[in-house]
Amino acid sequence: ATSHSRIGNGAGFDDIRAELVCQSFQFYEGVTAHHRDPVVVGAHGLHACRDLADVFKFYSYRPTRAYHRVVVPAGATVSERGTELAATRLTVGERVPDAEVAMAAVRANGLMLRRVPSELRTHELCAAAIAQNPAAAEYASQFELRTLAA
């Protein structure tokens, strides 16, 4: 079910191209974007997810994209469904570190390990991917698999 409410200082995450464009809308870090009422999750409003891993239900993990924390300012109208939200106002915060994004992606779908750059592939990341989906082992290197077995 979708709910509508007014919340203050809600936090979430969004998938925004490196140039801070999402769905043809230009965002700026630290600036509050505005959308007119009404807001409806999946249809109208500025969208985000409360949990970073949930972003990957809607977007494939791409290491070339920027994932940012967002804040819903006090007084914004919000429509929520699960951890997804649409709001009349969102402020784009700091970029989420690449390693944190990669971990959220493989926890959402272990097979996304195949897209994670080798410099981000840690023992913990590979283990999380394989725990989420054992078929992800196909995308771990032989070195990573030997490390996991040790």
XYZ file of C-alpha atoms in Angstrom:
150
model
C 0.000 0.000 0.000
C 1.107 3.524 -0.688
C 0.961 6.096 2.076
C 1.167 9.880 1.971
C 2.689 11.868 4.780
C 4.770 14.859 5.705
C 8.105 13.911 7.181
C 11.159 15.809 8.279
C 14.767 14.922 7.707
C 13.993 11.596 6.048
C 17.029 9.993 4.490
C 17.397 7.846 1.424
C 19.501 7.023 -1.605
C 19.248 7.676 -5.318
C 20.984 6.491 -8.490
C 22.127 9.589 -10.341
C 24.443 9.741 -13.336
C 27.859 11.208 -12.566
C 26.739 14.568 -13.971
C 23.846 14.539 -11.433
C 21.094 13.936 -13.991
C 18.320 11.457 -13.245
C 15.279 10.940 -15.493
C 16.159 14.151 -17.400
C 16.152 16.182 -14.174
C 19.320 18.107 -13.240
C 20.274 17.792 -9.568
C 22.992 19.665 -7.689
C 24.748 18.410 -4.586
C 23.545 20.318 -1.537
C 20.638 21.922 -3.393
C 16.988 21.086 -2.734
C 15.047 20.046 -5.839
C 11.305 20.756 -5.996
C 8.352 18.948 -7.582
C 4.722 20.054 -7.527
C 2.087 17.996 -5.715
C 0.734 15.383 -6.030
C 3.429 12.766 -5.558
C 2.857 9.087 -6.259
C 5.517 6.411 -5.878
C 6.477 5.093 -9.289
C 4.697 7.853 -11.192
C 5.137 11.435 -9.943
C 7.655 13.143 -7.703
C 11.321 13.008 -6.812
C 12.084 9.360 -6.070
C 14.534 7.681 -3.702
C 14.846 4.525 -1.606
C 15.344 4.411 2.152
C 17.753 1.476 1.824
C 20.649 1.660 -0.631
C 20.240 -2.007 -1.626
C 16.665 -1.272 -2.724
C 17.941 1.122 -5.402
C 19.090 -2.021 -7.227
C 15.511 -3.268 -7.524
C 15.032 -0.438 -10.014
C 18.501 0.123 -11.497
C 21.327 -2.213 -12.409
C 24.592 -1.586 -10.603
C 26.953 0.406 -12.781
C 30.308 1.490 -11.368
C 30.254 4.551 -13.651
C 27.162 5.960 -11.899
C 27.071 8.080 -8.776
C 24.895 7.034 -5.856
C 24.019 9.820 -3.449
C 22.460 10.127 -0.054
C 19.359 12.301 -0.180
C 17.368 14.085 2.493
C 13.652 14.833 2.438
C 13.356 18.299 4.027
C 10.808 18.978 6.766
C 7.400 19.850 5.363
C 7.824 17.959 2.090
C 4.887 15.850 0.953
C 5.918 12.207 0.655
C 4.342 9.113 -0.850
C 5.846 5.839 0.376
C 5.631 2.206 -0.662
C 7.937 -0.099 1.265
C 11.329 1.578 1.311
C 10.657 3.513 -1.916
C 9.475 7.102 -1.697
C 8.443 9.996 -3.902
C 8.629 13.501 -2.480
C 7.903 17.091 -3.386
C 11.402 18.068 -2.231
C 14.740 16.227 -2.043
C 18.152 17.550 -1.155
C 21.044 15.672 -2.758
C 23.741 14.930 -0.218
C 27.193 13.464 -0.473
C 28.142 10.700 -2.858
C 28.132 7.220 -1.337
C 31.626 5.647 -1.422
C 32.059 3.139 -4.271
C 32.852 0.235 -1.922
C 29.619 0.830 0.038
C 27.614 0.937 -3.204
C 29.203 -2.285 -4.479
C 28.373 -4.072 -1.202
C 24.749 -2.920 -1.341
C 24.495 -4.045 -4.967
C 25.724 -7.590 -4.325
C 23.587 -7.898 -1.199
C 20.588 -7.046 -3.393
C 21.669 -9.377 -6.200
C 24.828 -11.459 -5.885
C 25.154 -11.717 -9.651
C 25.983 -8.005 -9.797
C 29.455 -9.088 -8.670
C 30.263 -9.457 -12.365
C 30.027 -5.654 -12.722
C 32.136 -4.746 -9.690
C 35.607 -3.471 -10.670
C 38.435 -5.724 -9.475
C 39.859 -3.002 -7.198
C 36.631 -3.113 -5.153
C 36.435 -6.921 -4.870
C 37.269 -7.750 -1.305
C 36.887 -11.051 0.495
C 33.822 -9.646 2.283
C 32.240 -8.438 -0.972
C 32.685 -11.796 -2.745
C 31.412 -13.687 0.302
C 28.299 -11.459 0.451
C 27.625 -11.949 -3.268
C 27.964 -15.732 -3.050
C 25.834 -15.858 0.117
C 23.082 -13.948 -1.698
C 23.349 -16.127 -4.812
C 25.785 -19.075 -5.002
C 25.915 -18.671 -8.795
C 27.885 -15.446 -8.189
C 30.946 -17.657 -7.573
C 31.240 -17.807 -11.355
C 32.236 -14.126 -11.320
C 34.796 -14.341 -8.526
C 38.383 -14.845 -9.661
C 40.268 -18.007 -8.774
C 42.285 -15.966 -6.246
C 39.103 -14.698 -4.597
C 37.643 -18.223 -4.467
C 40.855 -19.620 -2.893
C 40.749 -16.792 -0.313
C 37.132 -17.624 0.531
C 37.961 -21.319 0.934
C 40.855 -20.597 3.337
